[in-house]
Structure formats: C-alpha cells, structure tokens
Amino acid sequence: MSKEIASELKQVFDWIDKNQEEFIADLQTLVQQPSVSAQNLGLFECADLLQKMMKNDGLPCDKYELPGGPPVILGDVPSSKNPKKLMCYAHYDVQPPEPLDKWIFPPFSATRSEGRIWGRGATDNKSGVLSFMKAVKAWKAIADDLPVSIKFMFEGEEEVGSTHLGPFVRDNPDLFRCDAAHCLDGGMNLSVPVPEIDLGLKSILYVELIAHGAKSDVHSLNAPLVPQPAWELVRALNTLVDENRHILIEGWYDGLWQLGEEEIAQLKDKVCRVDVDAMKEDFGIKEFALGRDNFEAMKARSYEPTCNIAGLTAGYQGPGDKTIVPCEASAKIDFRLPPLIDASKALGKLKKHLAEHGFSDIEVRSVLGDDIEPPYKISVKEDISQAVIEAAELVYGYPPIVNGVSAEGTILRHVWMPTVLTGFAQPDCNLHAPNESVSISTYIQGIKFAAAIMWAYGKM
Ligand SMILES: [Zn+2]
C-alpha cells in the first residue's frame, strides 16, 4: 500500500533503524530528568540537558530565558539547497506524575520493558522533541544536508498554557519567523494506525460567573428579604443557550468559518474510516447529543461553538438538610471558539449580554486571563498540509485522518505561519495518567515520520 520511497529517504530510514539504540538511550536520559511545569520542578535542568544533547548531536541551538518562565530552546539548521524554513515545535515539560502509587515503574525511571519505555513524558512530548532532533541528525548523516531549513522550537510550559511564551514571541518575532510549522504532539487514531492531522485550532474562553448576595449565608426564613444568588445565577445561565445548544449571545457567530468542500470531504472520510460508534461506548451513551448522526456529531465537534458548564457551586450539599440562603453562587464555563471567531471580543460580548439581560451584578472573571489565543484554520491545500499527509502515507502505509481543527498554539497570533498539528501518541500510551509509556517501534516510526515530513515539505 505504501508509495514508493525516494532512495535518499530510504537511506535515511535505514540509518534510523540502524541507530535506534542511541535514540532509545537518549529518550531514557531525557525522561529521567523530571520537568514538571505545574510544580516548577526540574525545568531549567531539563533545558540544560536538552541543550547539551543537541550539541552532542551536532545541532546548533540557543537557550532563551523567559522572564518568569522556563527557557525556550531555539535552533537553526540551514539547508544549503533550500532556504524555505520549517519550524519543528515540541515541548520538554511534562504533566505531574501523581498519583505516584499507581505507577508500575517509578515515573522518572524510563524503564525499558515489554518493548516500551515507561515514564512521564515518554510520549508527551519528549519522544516528539527527540524525533525532530534525530530526523535532522539522520539527514545530516546521509546527505550532509537537509531537504529544507529547520528551526527547532522547544518550550517548557506547554502543559500549563505557555503563559510566558506569548509576550516573548511578541517582543522577538524574528526569532520565530518560518514558512510553516508543525508539531508532533498529537496522536494516532483508535481504529486506524496512522497519525491524525489537525489543520486548525479551537480557542477557549474560560470564565467564572459569580452571583453575590448577603454578606454571609442567611437563615432561609429570611429568603423573602435577601438576594438569592443561586436563582440569579440559574436564570442568567438560562439566557446563554437555547435547548438546541445554540448560543444566544449577540454576534457570537460573527466570522465563523463556513465549511467548504474540502472540510466536508475530510469529515466524510473520517466517519467512514474511524469507529465513531466506539466513542459512544467510551462515553457510556446510546446516542450523540441532539440525536446527531456520526457525520453531524464529528462536524459539530470540530466546527461548532460551544458553551459548556464545567462546574456549578452554591450553598449546602452535605447530608441532611440545612435551611440557608447561600450568599454566593458560581459557575465555571468554557466556551470553545472555532475558527475564525474573534476571541479578543468574546469576553466583551458575554459581559454585554449579561448586562442587557439584567445581570450586570454578576461578576465575570476570565480564568485563563483576558489575552486569549485566537483560533486558526489552514487549508488542506497548503504545502505543509500536503507534506504531512504525504509523509504519513509513506511511513504508515495509509492516508492519515485529517481533522479541520483541534487545540494547541501560542505563537501564531504574533507570527503567522501555516501550522499543522500531528503526532504519534498511541491511544494506550496513558497521556497525563500514571504509567505513561511509548512503544519503541512507534517512537522509531515517529522519527521516520519527522524525516519524511522534512523531505516532503522540502520538495514542494
Ligand atoms: Zn503535549
């Protein structure tokens, strides 16, 4: 099924196979260095280690200190025949390993067992970091040159929202400028053993709505005398969406990406090839919300703006009864903003809506800050989209699953370039959970995938 592979690329693949013990050992070394961004643990040490490993591999790189955050590692490896520059983005920070007692092997042991490397970050995303490095090393070993100029971009706070990266990119755009970018922090599908490819990003507005009442809880005999924040909040929430989940905030859908033939074709292909029904089983539901069929469900998942109540808190919920009027009620709400909704205006529209419906007393806090990343979307016809698709088919033997949008990204609002998220995380690799691991063969294939993307993009 796999297309014929160009002879130079074939040599690169063979070199990767031959040198896999080195790649495995390096992955173990990198996983053994804890780098937990949520706990500010080991990030500087990990950046130093990574820089040292890159220098060992003959890859020039610089470490940039971000005020208040962990360093960013940037490295440029020019191609003598192709000045077009491709950014390789990955992150060296990891999720916290807790709960520790659930791990079979200690989370930073990087134990090799059953054909896998076990440890926090083994998949997410230290194997991604090394795939880029080893792919470039392979090209240099075989061709003494690269098919395209490469910029490495490895950050250390992806798992906590990259908060310090945005201002740094804003102040140093030239450090980041490339013709395209891709990221190996995505996954493979459950039913088809081939990477998924995401051509865009949904953004998120995460707010807390707080209704205030008396200065403390009041005996409910006095309910006629004091404000009732719980009811106030319920009424306010009820104005946000209708029973079909359509968002009722004025102008919310302005700019929304209208699906064209290419997006419809991608959705149809996905519904045919992916076991969408398995999702229902996974959720423990009989049918998708609003009676949506598989196509409509996948379309909504990618392209529909959503307003979700993530948490709702008020008053007494313990055993027995407690007759109070609570003094406060609050809700956490996430709005997913698909392309190309203007994320910078969303919070203002929400506040205006509440005020116009008589809820100006309800406090609105933006949980992730006011500076929201914009959603983005690129065409499947972009060179980088085509290159990643071609590379996936070459390495995995099947056409990849192409999604319209997914999530991730901070750089693009300051330096625009067409960007594709893809990756080789397997459904069983326990991302963000105890016993994270990567299968060695998946990792080695991932290095080939990175090498093939460089090749396919270079020739476009
Ligand atoms: Zn990740």
PDB file of C-alpha atoms in Angstrom, residues 138-300:
ATOM      1  CA  ALA A 138      19.780  11.315  10.135  1.00  0.00           C
ATOM      2  CA  TRP A 139      19.556  13.705   7.189  1.00  0.00           C
ATOM      3  CA  LYS A 140      22.919  15.182   8.029  1.00  0.00           C
ATOM      4  CA  ALA A 141      24.469  11.718   8.294  1.00  0.00           C
ATOM      5  CA  ILE A 142      23.113  10.557   4.926  1.00  0.00           C
ATOM      6  CA  ALA A 143      23.041  13.699   2.774  1.00  0.00           C
ATOM      7  CA  ASP A 144      25.323  16.021   4.727  1.00  0.00           C
ATOM      8  CA  ASP A 145      22.493  18.487   4.173  1.00  0.00           C
ATOM      9  CA  LEU A 146      18.777  18.937   4.885  1.00  0.00           C
ATOM     10  CA  PRO A 147      15.876  18.870   2.417  1.00  0.00           C
ATOM     11  CA  VAL A 148      14.628  22.107   3.968  1.00  0.00           C
ATOM     12  CA  SER A 149      15.954  24.585   6.523  1.00  0.00           C
ATOM     13  CA  ILE A 150      14.850  23.696  10.023  1.00  0.00           C
ATOM     14  CA  LYS A 151      14.104  25.717  13.109  1.00  0.00           C
ATOM     15  CA  PHE A 152      13.776  23.784  16.359  1.00  0.00           C
ATOM     16  CA  MET A 153      11.448  25.367  18.885  1.00  0.00           C
ATOM     17  CA  PHE A 154      11.210  23.547  22.214  1.00  0.00           C
ATOM     18  CA  GLU A 155       9.317  25.158  25.070  1.00  0.00           C
ATOM     19  CA  GLY A 156       8.950  24.241  28.732  1.00  0.00           C
ATOM     20  CA  GLU A 157       5.454  25.255  29.810  1.00  0.00           C
ATOM     21  CA  GLU A 158       3.038  23.836  27.267  1.00  0.00           C
ATOM     22  CA  GLU A 159       1.272  21.772  29.907  1.00  0.00           C
ATOM     23  CA  VAL A 160       0.390  24.915  31.876  1.00  0.00           C
ATOM     24  CA  GLY A 161      -0.737  27.055  28.967  1.00  0.00           C
ATOM     25  CA  SER A 162       2.532  28.618  27.686  1.00  0.00           C
ATOM     26  CA  THR A 163       1.789  31.825  29.565  1.00  0.00           C
ATOM     27  CA  HIS A 164       5.276  33.337  29.299  1.00  0.00           C
ATOM     28  CA  LEU A 165       5.836  32.383  25.696  1.00  0.00           C
ATOM     29  CA  GLY A 166       3.313  34.775  24.128  1.00  0.00           C
ATOM     30  CA  PRO A 167       4.969  38.010  25.323  1.00  0.00           C
ATOM     31  CA  PHE A 168       8.393  36.666  24.319  1.00  0.00           C
ATOM     32  CA  VAL A 169       7.211  35.900  20.783  1.00  0.00           C
ATOM     33  CA  ARG A 170       5.535  39.306  20.597  1.00  0.00           C
ATOM     34  CA  ASP A 171       8.813  41.021  21.519  1.00  0.00           C
ATOM     35  CA  ASN A 172      11.034  38.785  19.349  1.00  0.00           C
ATOM     36  CA  PRO A 173       9.017  37.864  16.258  1.00  0.00           C
ATOM     37  CA  ASP A 174      12.101  37.477  14.049  1.00  0.00           C
ATOM     38  CA  LEU A 175      13.337  34.590  16.159  1.00  0.00           C
ATOM     39  CA  PHE A 176      10.222  32.641  15.233  1.00  0.00           C
ATOM     40  CA  ARG A 177       9.559  33.534  11.613  1.00  0.00           C
ATOM     41  CA  CYS A 178       9.274  30.455   9.381  1.00  0.00           C
ATOM     42  CA  ASP A 179       7.427  29.466   6.222  1.00  0.00           C
ATOM     43  CA  ALA A 180       5.430  26.798   8.021  1.00  0.00           C
ATOM     44  CA  ALA A 181       5.319  24.949  11.307  1.00  0.00           C
ATOM     45  CA  HIS A 182       4.399  21.518  12.505  1.00  0.00           C
ATOM     46  CA  CYS A 183       4.136  19.904  15.847  1.00  0.00           C
ATOM     47  CA  LEU A 184       4.473  16.249  16.848  1.00  0.00           C
ATOM     48  CA  ASP A 185       2.359  16.456  19.986  1.00  0.00           C
ATOM     49  CA  GLY A 186      -0.756  14.850  18.550  1.00  0.00           C
ATOM     50  CA  GLY A 187      -1.968  11.300  18.357  1.00  0.00           C
ATOM     51  CA  MET A 188      -2.929   8.298  16.306  1.00  0.00           C
ATOM     52  CA  ASN A 189      -6.458   7.151  15.898  1.00  0.00           C
ATOM     53  CA  LEU A 190      -8.028   4.271  17.831  1.00  0.00           C
ATOM     54  CA  SER A 191      -9.212   2.436  14.764  1.00  0.00           C
ATOM     55  CA  VAL A 192      -6.663   3.349  12.061  1.00  0.00           C
ATOM     56  CA  PRO A 193      -2.939   3.036  12.867  1.00  0.00           C
ATOM     57  CA  VAL A 194      -1.974   6.319  11.290  1.00  0.00           C
ATOM     58  CA  PRO A 195      -1.454   9.822  12.710  1.00  0.00           C
ATOM     59  CA  GLU A 196      -4.258  12.313  12.816  1.00  0.00           C
ATOM     60  CA  ILE A 197      -3.549  15.654  11.211  1.00  0.00           C
ATOM     61  CA  ASP A 198      -5.143  18.809  12.542  1.00  0.00           C
ATOM     62  CA  LEU A 199      -5.293  21.854  10.302  1.00  0.00           C
ATOM     63  CA  GLY A 200      -6.522  24.333  12.841  1.00  0.00           C
ATOM     64  CA  LEU A 201      -7.248  25.244  16.384  1.00  0.00           C
ATOM     65  CA  LYS A 202     -10.290  25.917  18.500  1.00  0.00           C
ATOM     66  CA  SER A 203      -9.620  28.596  21.074  1.00  0.00           C
ATOM     67  CA  ILE A 204     -11.105  28.705  24.551  1.00  0.00           C
ATOM     68  CA  LEU A 205     -12.724  31.391  26.679  1.00  0.00           C
ATOM     69  CA  TYR A 206     -12.936  30.096  30.237  1.00  0.00           C
ATOM     70  CA  VAL A 207     -14.932  32.203  32.652  1.00  0.00           C
ATOM     71  CA  GLU A 208     -16.292  32.072  36.146  1.00  0.00           C
ATOM     72  CA  LEU A 209     -19.658  33.713  36.752  1.00  0.00           C
ATOM     73  CA  ILE A 210     -20.272  34.664  40.361  1.00  0.00           C
ATOM     74  CA  ALA A 211     -23.592  35.863  41.749  1.00  0.00           C
ATOM     75  CA  HIS A 212     -23.297  37.593  45.126  1.00  0.00           C
ATOM     76  CA  GLY A 213     -25.954  38.023  47.839  1.00  0.00           C
ATOM     77  CA  ALA A 214     -25.897  38.825  51.551  1.00  0.00           C
ATOM     78  CA  LYS A 215     -22.513  39.072  53.247  1.00  0.00           C
ATOM     79  CA  SER A 216     -22.832  35.519  54.579  1.00  0.00           C
ATOM     80  CA  ASP A 217     -25.316  32.635  54.376  1.00  0.00           C
ATOM     81  CA  VAL A 218     -28.704  33.621  55.833  1.00  0.00           C
ATOM     82  CA  HIS A 219     -31.421  31.516  57.577  1.00  0.00           C
ATOM     83  CA  SER A 220     -33.888  30.664  54.824  1.00  0.00           C
ATOM     84  CA  LEU A 221     -36.800  32.013  56.864  1.00  0.00           C
ATOM     85  CA  ASN A 222     -35.340  35.306  55.663  1.00  0.00           C
ATOM     86  CA  ALA A 223     -35.409  34.275  51.999  1.00  0.00           C
ATOM     87  CA  PRO A 224     -38.004  36.959  51.173  1.00  0.00           C
ATOM     88  CA  LEU A 225     -35.644  39.640  52.478  1.00  0.00           C
ATOM     89  CA  VAL A 226     -32.322  38.925  50.776  1.00  0.00           C
ATOM     90  CA  PRO A 227     -30.999  38.276  47.256  1.00  0.00           C
ATOM     91  CA  GLN A 228     -30.973  34.666  46.071  1.00  0.00           C
ATOM     92  CA  PRO A 229     -27.695  34.256  44.181  1.00  0.00           C
ATOM     93  CA  ALA A 230     -28.362  30.621  43.231  1.00  0.00           C
ATOM     94  CA  TRP A 231     -31.587  31.530  41.421  1.00  0.00           C
ATOM     95  CA  GLU A 232     -29.974  34.629  39.974  1.00  0.00           C
ATOM     96  CA  LEU A 233     -27.184  32.525  38.509  1.00  0.00           C
ATOM     97  CA  VAL A 234     -29.541  29.846  37.181  1.00  0.00           C
ATOM     98  CA  ARG A 235     -31.628  32.496  35.431  1.00  0.00           C
ATOM     99  CA  ALA A 236     -28.534  34.116  33.938  1.00  0.00           C
ATOM    100  CA  LEU A 237     -27.185  30.783  32.701  1.00  0.00           C
ATOM    101  CA  ASN A 238     -30.531  30.040  31.129  1.00  0.00           C
ATOM    102  CA  THR A 239     -30.170  33.062  28.840  1.00  0.00           C
ATOM    103  CA  LEU A 240     -26.877  31.868  27.331  1.00  0.00           C
ATOM    104  CA  VAL A 241     -28.048  28.946  25.161  1.00  0.00           C
ATOM    105  CA  ASP A 242     -31.309  27.551  23.838  1.00  0.00           C
ATOM    106  CA  GLU A 243     -32.447  23.925  24.018  1.00  0.00           C
ATOM    107  CA  ASN A 244     -30.545  23.150  20.797  1.00  0.00           C
ATOM    108  CA  ARG A 245     -27.372  24.494  22.399  1.00  0.00           C
ATOM    109  CA  HIS A 246     -27.377  27.481  20.097  1.00  0.00           C
ATOM    110  CA  ILE A 247     -25.534  30.331  21.829  1.00  0.00           C
ATOM    111  CA  LEU A 248     -27.808  33.339  22.292  1.00  0.00           C
ATOM    112  CA  ILE A 249     -25.130  35.988  22.859  1.00  0.00           C
ATOM    113  CA  GLU A 250     -25.387  38.684  20.212  1.00  0.00           C
ATOM    114  CA  GLY A 251     -22.741  38.441  17.488  1.00  0.00           C
ATOM    115  CA  TRP A 252     -21.266  35.226  18.903  1.00  0.00           C
ATOM    116  CA  TYR A 253     -21.142  33.533  15.497  1.00  0.00           C
ATOM    117  CA  ASP A 254     -19.586  36.503  13.671  1.00  0.00           C
ATOM    118  CA  GLY A 255     -16.711  35.378  11.461  1.00  0.00           C
ATOM    119  CA  LEU A 256     -17.411  31.667  11.979  1.00  0.00           C
ATOM    120  CA  TRP A 257     -15.634  29.502   9.403  1.00  0.00           C
ATOM    121  CA  GLN A 258     -18.066  28.250   6.773  1.00  0.00           C
ATOM    122  CA  LEU A 259     -17.329  24.695   5.741  1.00  0.00           C
ATOM    123  CA  GLY A 260     -16.310  24.188   2.130  1.00  0.00           C
ATOM    124  CA  GLU A 261     -15.983  21.060   0.040  1.00  0.00           C
ATOM    125  CA  GLU A 262     -12.610  20.127   1.497  1.00  0.00           C
ATOM    126  CA  GLU A 263     -13.830  20.143   5.102  1.00  0.00           C
ATOM    127  CA  ILE A 264     -16.950  18.155   4.177  1.00  0.00           C
ATOM    128  CA  ALA A 265     -14.766  15.609   2.370  1.00  0.00           C
ATOM    129  CA  GLN A 266     -12.460  15.281   5.404  1.00  0.00           C
ATOM    130  CA  LEU A 267     -15.427  14.724   7.705  1.00  0.00           C
ATOM    131  CA  LYS A 268     -16.968  12.115   5.404  1.00  0.00           C
ATOM    132  CA  ASP A 269     -13.639  10.292   5.165  1.00  0.00           C
ATOM    133  CA  LYS A 270     -13.248  10.326   8.940  1.00  0.00           C
ATOM    134  CA  VAL A 271     -16.748   8.990   9.562  1.00  0.00           C
ATOM    135  CA  CYS A 272     -16.115   6.160   7.082  1.00  0.00           C
ATOM    136  CA  ARG A 273     -12.743   5.093   8.439  1.00  0.00           C
ATOM    137  CA  VAL A 274     -12.915   5.811  12.140  1.00  0.00           C
ATOM    138  CA  ASP A 275     -15.046   3.795  14.534  1.00  0.00           C
ATOM    139  CA  VAL A 276     -17.143   6.739  15.677  1.00  0.00           C
ATOM    140  CA  ASP A 277     -19.588   4.425  17.470  1.00  0.00           C
ATOM    141  CA  ALA A 278     -16.732   3.410  19.786  1.00  0.00           C
ATOM    142  CA  MET A 279     -16.869   6.957  21.149  1.00  0.00           C
ATOM    143  CA  LYS A 280     -20.454   6.394  22.313  1.00  0.00           C
ATOM    144  CA  GLU A 281     -19.402   3.213  24.048  1.00  0.00           C
ATOM    145  CA  ASP A 282     -16.498   5.057  25.627  1.00  0.00           C
ATOM    146  CA  PHE A 283     -18.844   7.768  26.935  1.00  0.00           C
ATOM    147  CA  GLY A 284     -21.454   5.235  28.006  1.00  0.00           C
ATOM    148  CA  ILE A 285     -24.186   6.891  25.914  1.00  0.00           C
ATOM    149  CA  LYS A 286     -26.649   5.353  23.472  1.00  0.00           C
ATOM    150  CA  GLU A 287     -26.660   8.219  21.006  1.00  0.00           C
ATOM    151  CA  PHE A 288     -24.937  11.526  20.467  1.00  0.00           C
ATOM    152  CA  ALA A 289     -26.482  14.691  21.880  1.00  0.00           C
ATOM    153  CA  LEU A 290     -29.441  16.169  19.995  1.00  0.00           C
ATOM    154  CA  GLY A 291     -29.779  12.861  18.124  1.00  0.00           C
ATOM    155  CA  ARG A 292     -26.867  13.762  15.847  1.00  0.00           C
ATOM    156  CA  ASP A 293     -25.702  11.141  13.365  1.00  0.00           C
ATOM    157  CA  ASN A 294     -21.992  10.355  13.151  1.00  0.00           C
ATOM    158  CA  PHE A 295     -21.304  12.940  10.470  1.00  0.00           C
ATOM    159  CA  GLU A 296     -23.183  15.729  12.246  1.00  0.00           C
ATOM    160  CA  ALA A 297     -21.531  14.791  15.524  1.00  0.00           C
ATOM    161  CA  MET A 298     -17.987  14.941  14.090  1.00  0.00           C
ATOM    162  CA  LYS A 299     -18.810  18.169  12.285  1.00  0.00           C
ATOM    163  CA  ALA A 300     -20.070  19.768  15.485  1.00  0.00           C
TER     164      ALA A 300
END
